[in-house]
Amino acid sequence: MTNANSQHAAVDVAIIGAGPSGAVAAALLRKAGHSVLVLERQHFPRFSIGESLLPQSMAYLEEADMLQAVVEAGFQYKNGAHFVHGGKTASYDFRDKHSKGWGTTYQVERAKFDDILIRRAAEQGADVRFGHAVNAIQTGEAPQLEVADEAGNTYTVRARFVLDASGFGRVLPRLLELETPTRMPTRAAIFTHVRDGLPAGSTDRNKICIAVHPERRDVWYWMIPLADGRSSVGCVAEASFFDVTETEREAKLRELIRVEPTLCELIGDAPFLMPVRHIGGYSANVERLYGPGYALLGNAGEFLDPVFSSGVTIALRSAHLAVETLKRQLRGEAVDWLADYDRPLRRGIDTFRAFVDRWYTGELQDIIFYPHQTPTIRRMISAVLAGYAWDETNPYVADPVRRLNSLHEACKAM
């Protein structure tokens, strides 16, 4: 891995961003024999949110020859999700699901996790340059990037194709004015890490805990047990709910923890290990996930909401689909980015969106906490929560809106 001196470069594929989608795309392209340059504005390791992976993502890590490195890193094992609302609880074990494939995964410190992935991509031959920012792009059959390093040196990268994996930085949507209004309300999150000190058996560390605010169903919390006795804890709500100053965030989060009985018992006054952070306006969308000479991966294209931890899974799925399409294009085959990449990726995103929308209206909460769940339907819901949002053998993937609406009506009627 290099911090190369500024110089003109010519590669098969330039990738903007070294996060999970960029790292996996780089590794898959290197396996296919293509030259790859990854340009990352920051230096790794660096903090990132999105710490609870979904089992579906494991297949893509395995495909990119990254799984062993992740397994050996010592992250917290994860096998499901635990939901809490007042006195109601519901747990889903992702090993008990409709879809075939992985049923377990990890809860990770993203600084360490992302660093592992991009280092594996570099070991496989990707040229990775940290501290290099893309300032302009010329699109077309032979796209060119204008890049600047931290010393102010600029250079041009000529590529046969560009993948934007810049995440919330959304480099190409910003440079090319691609963004369109998102259909998701403007929400925000405040969060930190705590030294939880949880006694053995007090909670299932193998599951993410999602708790609903006792008075507002559109406000929810996460508690993600991490390795070494720490947990990530945060709260998500409409942006105005967190209308406090930076210095008031710690007190706001502490107050929110105290009013939710489960988190109050598990975390209480446990010390925060870092300043309380805030992220807002994260939901984003574009009209198309591709253009002349480029495609958008993961959060650079669309981000929904953190409630079901779908971000990394969508990012890795996008890397897989884009590389499969791009490999054929680089071989000289005719490809249709709309049919081969955009629409297939959005089908799973739309499945997640149907679940996210109904979480905030309360309908999905009614389903999750319903006490008399049918095992077959429960396994179908579990599969989507485990990330298998592209498995159309699952009725709740093939027709999520109608199926969820019908299921909610059934729950109300009984």
Coordinates of C-alpha atoms in Angstrom, one line a residue:
M1 CA 0.0 0.0 0.0
T2 CA 1.5 3.3 -1.0
N3 CA 1.2 7.0 -0.6
A4 CA 2.7 7.5 -4.0
N5 CA 4.3 10.6 -5.3
S6 CA 1.9 12.6 -7.5
Q7 CA 2.2 11.4 -11.0
H8 CA 0.1 10.8 -14.1
A9 CA -1.5 7.3 -14.0
A10 CA -3.3 5.1 -16.5
V11 CA -5.2 2.1 -15.2
D12 CA -8.1 -0.1 -16.1
V13 CA -10.2 1.0 -13.2
A14 CA -9.9 3.9 -10.8
I15 CA -11.9 3.6 -7.6
I16 CA -12.7 6.6 -5.5
G17 CA -12.8 5.6 -1.8
A18 CA -11.2 2.8 0.2
G19 CA -14.2 1.8 2.3
P20 CA -15.8 -1.7 2.1
S21 CA -17.3 -1.3 -1.4
G22 CA -14.1 0.1 -2.8
A23 CA -11.9 -2.5 -1.2
V24 CA -14.0 -5.5 -2.3
A25 CA -14.4 -4.1 -5.8
A26 CA -10.6 -3.6 -6.0
A27 CA -10.0 -7.2 -4.9
L28 CA -12.5 -8.7 -7.3
L29 CA -11.0 -6.7 -10.2
R30 CA -7.5 -7.7 -9.3
K31 CA -8.6 -11.4 -9.3
A32 CA -9.8 -10.8 -12.8
G33 CA -6.4 -9.5 -13.8
H34 CA -7.2 -5.8 -14.1
S35 CA -5.0 -2.9 -12.9
V36 CA -6.7 -0.9 -10.1
L37 CA -6.0 2.4 -8.5
V38 CA -7.8 3.3 -5.3
L39 CA -7.8 7.0 -4.3
E40 CA -8.8 7.7 -0.7
R41 CA -9.0 11.2 0.7
Q42 CA -8.4 10.2 4.3
H43 CA -5.9 8.0 6.1
F44 CA -6.7 4.6 7.6
P45 CA -7.6 3.5 10.1
R46 CA -10.3 6.1 10.6
F47 CA -13.6 6.0 12.5
S48 CA -16.8 5.1 10.6
I49 CA -20.3 4.3 11.7
G50 CA -22.1 1.1 10.5
E51 CA -20.7 -1.4 12.9
S52 CA -23.2 -4.3 12.8
L53 CA -22.8 -6.4 9.7
L54 CA -25.4 -8.7 8.1
P55 CA -24.7 -12.3 7.3
Q56 CA -25.4 -11.7 3.5
S57 CA -22.2 -9.7 3.4
M58 CA -20.0 -12.7 4.4
A59 CA -20.4 -14.2 0.9
Y60 CA -18.9 -11.1 -0.7
L61 CA -16.0 -11.0 1.7
E62 CA -15.4 -14.7 0.9
E63 CA -15.6 -14.0 -2.8
A64 CA -12.9 -11.2 -2.4
D65 CA -10.6 -13.5 -0.4
M66 CA -11.0 -11.3 2.7
L67 CA -13.0 -13.6 5.0
Q68 CA -10.1 -15.3 6.7
A69 CA -8.6 -11.9 7.6
V70 CA -11.9 -10.8 9.1
V71 CA -12.5 -14.0 11.0
E72 CA -9.0 -13.8 12.5
A73 CA -9.4 -10.2 13.6
G74 CA -11.2 -11.1 16.8
F75 CA -14.4 -9.2 16.2
Q76 CA -17.6 -9.8 18.2
Y77 CA -19.6 -12.7 16.8
K78 CA -23.2 -11.9 15.7
N79 CA -26.1 -14.3 15.0
G80 CA -29.2 -12.1 15.1
A81 CA -31.1 -9.1 16.4
H82 CA -33.0 -8.4 19.6
F83 CA -35.9 -5.9 19.6
V84 CA -37.3 -4.2 22.7
H85 CA -40.2 -1.8 23.3
G86 CA -41.2 -1.3 26.9
G87 CA -42.1 -4.8 28.2
K88 CA -42.2 -6.4 24.7
T89 CA -39.3 -8.2 23.3
A90 CA -38.6 -10.2 20.1
S91 CA -35.4 -12.0 19.0
Y92 CA -34.5 -13.2 15.6
D93 CA -31.7 -15.8 15.1
F94 CA -30.4 -15.2 11.6
R95 CA -29.4 -18.9 11.3
D96 CA -33.1 -19.7 11.3
K97 CA -34.1 -18.1 8.0
H98 CA -35.8 -18.7 4.7
S99 CA -32.8 -18.0 2.5
K100 CA -29.7 -20.2 2.0
G101 CA -26.3 -18.8 2.9
W102 CA -24.5 -17.4 5.9
G103 CA -26.5 -17.0 9.1
T104 CA -23.8 -15.5 11.2
T105 CA -21.4 -12.5 10.9
Y106 CA -19.6 -10.0 13.1
Q107 CA -20.1 -6.7 14.9
V108 CA -17.0 -4.7 14.1
E109 CA -15.1 -1.6 14.9
R110 CA -15.2 0.0 11.4
A111 CA -11.8 1.6 11.7
K112 CA -10.2 -1.8 12.1
F113 CA -12.5 -3.6 9.7
D114 CA -12.2 -1.2 6.9
D115 CA -8.4 -1.1 7.3
I116 CA -8.3 -4.9 7.1
L117 CA -10.3 -4.9 3.9
I118 CA -8.3 -2.3 2.0
R119 CA -5.0 -3.9 3.1
R120 CA -6.2 -7.2 1.7
A121 CA -7.0 -5.4 -1.6
A122 CA -3.5 -3.9 -1.6
E123 CA -2.0 -7.4 -0.9
Q124 CA -3.8 -8.6 -4.0
G125 CA -2.2 -5.9 -6.1
A126 CA -4.4 -2.8 -5.9
D127 CA -2.5 0.5 -5.9
V128 CA -3.9 2.3 -2.9
R129 CA -3.2 6.0 -2.3
F130 CA -4.2 7.6 1.0
G131 CA -4.5 11.4 1.2
H132 CA -5.4 11.7 -2.4
A133 CA -8.6 13.6 -3.3
V134 CA -10.5 13.6 -6.6
N135 CA -11.4 17.2 -7.5
A136 CA -12.8 16.8 -11.0
I137 CA -13.8 14.2 -13.5
Q138 CA -14.1 14.1 -17.3
T139 CA -16.6 11.4 -18.1
G140 CA -16.9 9.4 -21.3
E141 CA -15.5 6.3 -22.8
A142 CA -12.0 7.1 -21.4
P143 CA -12.7 9.0 -18.2
Q144 CA -10.1 11.2 -16.6
L145 CA -9.8 12.2 -12.9
E146 CA -8.0 15.3 -11.6
V147 CA -6.4 14.3 -8.3
A148 CA -4.6 16.3 -5.6
D149 CA -2.4 14.9 -2.8
E150 CA -2.0 16.5 0.6
A151 CA 1.1 18.5 -0.5
G152 CA -1.0 20.2 -3.2
N153 CA 0.5 18.3 -6.1
T154 CA -2.0 17.5 -8.8
Y155 CA -2.1 14.9 -11.5
T156 CA -4.4 13.2 -13.9
V157 CA -5.6 9.6 -13.8
R158 CA -6.8 8.1 -17.1
A159 CA -8.9 5.0 -16.7
R160 CA -11.1 2.8 -18.7
F161 CA -13.8 3.1 -16.0
V162 CA -14.4 4.8 -12.7
L163 CA -16.2 3.4 -9.6
D164 CA -17.3 5.8 -7.0
A165 CA -17.0 4.1 -3.6
S166 CA -16.7 7.4 -1.6
G167 CA -19.6 6.6 0.7
F168 CA -21.1 9.7 2.4
G169 CA -18.5 11.8 0.7
R170 CA -20.5 11.2 -2.5
V171 CA -17.7 12.5 -4.8
L172 CA -19.2 12.0 -8.2
P173 CA -22.8 12.9 -7.2
R174 CA -21.4 16.1 -5.9
L175 CA -19.1 16.9 -8.9
L176 CA -21.6 15.9 -11.5
E177 CA -24.7 17.2 -9.7
L178 CA -26.4 13.8 -9.8
E179 CA -28.3 14.0 -6.5
T180 CA -32.1 13.9 -6.4
P181 CA -34.4 14.3 -3.5
T182 CA -34.5 11.3 -1.3
R183 CA -37.9 9.7 -0.4
M184 CA -36.7 9.3 3.2
P185 CA -37.5 11.9 5.9
T186 CA -34.5 13.9 7.2
R187 CA -33.2 11.9 10.2
A188 CA -30.2 12.1 12.4
A189 CA -28.3 10.1 14.9
I190 CA -26.2 10.7 18.0
F191 CA -23.9 8.0 19.2
T192 CA -20.8 7.0 21.1
H193 CA -18.9 4.0 22.5
V194 CA -19.3 2.9 26.1
R195 CA -17.4 0.5 28.4
D196 CA -20.4 -1.5 29.1
G197 CA -19.1 -3.9 31.8
L198 CA -22.1 -6.2 31.2
P199 CA -22.3 -9.2 33.6
A200 CA -22.3 -12.5 31.8
G201 CA -25.9 -13.5 30.9
S202 CA -27.3 -9.9 31.3
T203 CA -27.8 -9.7 27.5
D204 CA -27.0 -11.7 24.4
R205 CA -23.8 -10.1 23.1
N206 CA -24.2 -12.1 19.9
K207 CA -27.1 -9.9 18.8
I208 CA -27.6 -6.2 18.1
C209 CA -30.2 -4.7 20.4
I210 CA -32.7 -2.3 18.9
A211 CA -34.9 -0.5 21.4
V212 CA -37.9 1.7 20.7
H213 CA -38.4 4.9 22.7
P214 CA -41.1 4.4 25.3
E215 CA -43.2 7.3 24.1
R216 CA -42.2 7.8 20.4
R217 CA -42.3 4.9 18.1
D218 CA -40.3 6.8 15.4
V219 CA -37.4 7.2 17.8
W220 CA -35.1 4.2 18.3
Y221 CA -31.8 3.1 19.8
W222 CA -29.1 0.7 18.9
M223 CA -26.7 -1.1 21.2
I224 CA -24.0 -3.1 19.4
P225 CA -21.8 -5.2 21.7
L226 CA -18.2 -5.0 20.4
A227 CA -15.1 -7.0 21.4
D228 CA -13.2 -6.2 24.6
G229 CA -16.3 -5.2 26.7
R230 CA -17.3 -2.2 24.7
S231 CA -20.6 -1.3 23.0
S232 CA -21.6 1.2 20.4
V233 CA -24.8 2.9 21.5
G234 CA -26.8 5.5 19.6
C235 CA -30.2 7.0 19.0
V236 CA -32.0 7.8 15.7
A237 CA -34.8 10.3 15.2
E238 CA -36.0 13.1 13.0
A239 CA -33.3 15.7 12.9
S240 CA -35.2 18.3 14.9
F241 CA -35.2 15.9 17.9
F242 CA -31.5 16.4 18.3
D243 CA -31.6 20.2 18.0
V244 CA -28.9 20.7 20.7
T245 CA -25.5 22.2 20.6
E246 CA -22.4 20.1 20.3
T247 CA -21.6 20.5 24.0
E248 CA -25.1 19.4 24.9
R249 CA -25.0 16.1 22.9
E250 CA -23.6 14.0 25.7
A251 CA -26.3 15.1 28.2
K252 CA -28.9 14.5 25.5
L253 CA -27.8 10.9 24.8
R254 CA -27.4 10.2 28.5
E255 CA -30.9 11.4 29.1
L256 CA -32.3 9.2 26.3
I257 CA -30.5 6.2 27.6
R258 CA -32.0 6.7 31.1
V259 CA -35.6 6.8 29.8
E260 CA -35.4 3.5 27.9
P261 CA -35.6 0.7 30.6
T262 CA -33.5 -1.9 28.9
L263 CA -30.6 0.4 27.9
C264 CA -30.8 2.1 31.3
E265 CA -30.3 -1.2 33.0
L266 CA -27.5 -2.4 30.6
I267 CA -25.6 0.8 30.2
G268 CA -26.8 3.2 32.9
D269 CA -24.0 5.7 33.7
A270 CA -21.2 3.7 32.0
P271 CA -18.6 6.1 30.9
F272 CA -18.6 7.3 27.3
L273 CA -15.3 6.4 25.6
M274 CA -15.4 9.1 23.0
P275 CA -17.2 12.4 22.4
V276 CA -20.8 11.9 21.4
R277 CA -20.9 12.2 17.6
H278 CA -23.7 13.4 15.3
I279 CA -24.6 12.5 11.8
G280 CA -27.5 13.9 9.9
G281 CA -29.0 14.1 6.5
Y282 CA -27.5 10.8 5.6
S283 CA -30.4 9.5 3.4
A284 CA -29.5 10.2 -0.2
N285 CA -30.5 9.2 -3.7
V286 CA -29.6 9.6 -7.4
E287 CA -31.6 9.2 -10.5
R288 CA -29.2 6.6 -12.0
L289 CA -26.4 4.6 -10.5
Y290 CA -24.2 4.8 -13.6
G291 CA -23.2 7.1 -16.4
P292 CA -20.7 7.4 -19.2
G293 CA -17.6 5.7 -17.9
Y294 CA -18.6 5.4 -14.2
A295 CA -20.8 3.7 -11.7
L296 CA -21.8 4.5 -8.1
L297 CA -21.3 2.0 -5.4
G298 CA -22.9 1.7 -1.9
N299 CA -23.7 5.0 -0.1
A300 CA -22.3 7.0 -3.0
G301 CA -25.5 6.1 -4.8
E302 CA -28.1 5.6 -2.2
F303 CA -28.4 5.3 1.6
L304 CA -31.6 4.5 3.3
D305 CA -31.4 4.4 7.1
P306 CA -29.3 2.6 9.7
V307 CA -32.2 0.8 11.4
F308 CA -31.5 -2.6 9.8
S309 CA -27.8 -2.2 9.3
S310 CA -28.2 -2.6 5.6
G311 CA -25.5 -0.1 4.6
V312 CA -22.4 -2.4 4.3
T313 CA -24.4 -5.2 2.8
I314 CA -25.8 -2.9 0.0
A315 CA -22.2 -1.6 -0.5
L316 CA -20.8 -5.1 -0.9
R317 CA -23.6 -6.2 -3.1
S318 CA -23.1 -3.2 -5.3
A319 CA -19.4 -4.0 -5.6
H320 CA -20.2 -7.5 -6.6
L321 CA -22.8 -6.6 -9.2
A322 CA -20.8 -3.7 -10.7
V323 CA -17.6 -5.8 -11.0
E324 CA -19.5 -8.6 -12.7
T325 CA -20.9 -6.1 -15.2
L326 CA -17.6 -4.3 -15.6
K327 CA -15.5 -7.4 -16.2
R328 CA -17.7 -8.2 -19.3
Q329 CA -17.4 -4.6 -20.5
L330 CA -13.6 -4.6 -20.2
R331 CA -13.6 -7.9 -22.2
G332 CA -15.3 -5.9 -25.0
E333 CA -18.8 -7.3 -24.5
A334 CA -21.9 -5.1 -24.8
V335 CA -23.4 -4.5 -21.4
D336 CA -26.5 -2.7 -20.2
W337 CA -25.7 -0.9 -16.9
L338 CA -29.4 -0.3 -16.3
A339 CA -30.5 -3.9 -16.7
D340 CA -27.3 -5.5 -15.4
Y341 CA -26.5 -3.3 -12.4
D342 CA -28.9 -0.5 -11.6
R343 CA -32.2 -2.3 -11.5
P344 CA -30.9 -5.5 -9.9
L345 CA -29.2 -3.5 -7.1
R346 CA -32.3 -1.3 -6.5
R347 CA -34.5 -4.4 -6.2
G348 CA -32.9 -5.2 -2.9
I349 CA -32.7 -1.6 -1.8
D350 CA -36.4 -1.3 -2.4
T351 CA -37.0 -4.4 -0.2
F352 CA -35.1 -2.8 2.6
R353 CA -37.0 0.5 2.0
A354 CA -40.3 -1.3 2.4
F355 CA -39.1 -2.6 5.8
V356 CA -37.6 0.8 6.8
D357 CA -40.8 2.7 5.9
R358 CA -43.0 0.4 7.9
W359 CA -40.6 0.5 10.9
Y360 CA -41.1 4.2 11.3
T361 CA -44.9 4.0 10.7
G362 CA -45.0 1.3 13.4
E363 CA -46.5 -1.4 11.2
L364 CA -43.3 -3.5 11.1
Q365 CA -42.9 -3.0 14.9
D366 CA -46.4 -4.5 15.2
I367 CA -45.3 -7.5 13.1
I368 CA -41.9 -8.0 14.9
F369 CA -43.5 -7.8 18.4
Y370 CA -46.6 -9.9 17.4
P371 CA -46.7 -12.8 20.0
H372 CA -48.1 -15.5 17.7
Q373 CA -45.8 -15.5 14.7
T374 CA -46.0 -18.3 12.1
P375 CA -42.6 -20.0 11.9
T376 CA -42.5 -20.0 8.1
I377 CA -43.3 -16.3 7.9
R378 CA -40.9 -15.6 10.8
R379 CA -38.1 -17.2 8.8
M380 CA -38.9 -15.1 5.8
I381 CA -38.7 -11.9 7.8
S382 CA -35.5 -13.1 9.5
A383 CA -34.0 -13.7 6.0
V384 CA -34.5 -10.0 5.1
L385 CA -33.2 -8.8 8.4
A386 CA -30.1 -11.0 7.8
G387 CA -29.5 -9.1 4.5
Y388 CA -31.0 -11.5 1.9
A389 CA -33.0 -8.7 0.3
W390 CA -32.3 -10.0 -3.2
D391 CA -33.6 -13.6 -2.7
E392 CA -36.8 -13.5 -4.7
T393 CA -37.8 -17.0 -3.6
N394 CA -38.8 -15.1 -0.4
P395 CA -42.3 -13.6 -0.9
Y396 CA -41.3 -10.6 1.3
V397 CA -38.6 -9.8 -1.2
A398 CA -40.6 -10.6 -4.4
D399 CA -43.4 -8.3 -3.3
P400 CA -42.5 -6.7 0.0
V401 CA -45.0 -3.8 0.1
R402 CA -48.1 -6.0 -0.5
R403 CA -46.9 -8.8 1.7
L404 CA -46.0 -6.6 4.6
N405 CA -49.2 -4.7 4.4
S406 CA -51.2 -7.9 4.3
L407 CA -49.2 -9.3 7.2
H408 CA -49.9 -6.2 9.3
E409 CA -53.6 -6.4 8.6
A410 CA -53.6 -10.1 9.7
C411 CA -51.7 -9.2 12.9
K412 CA -54.2 -6.5 13.7
A413 CA -57.2 -8.8 13.1
M414 CA -56.1 -11.5 15.4

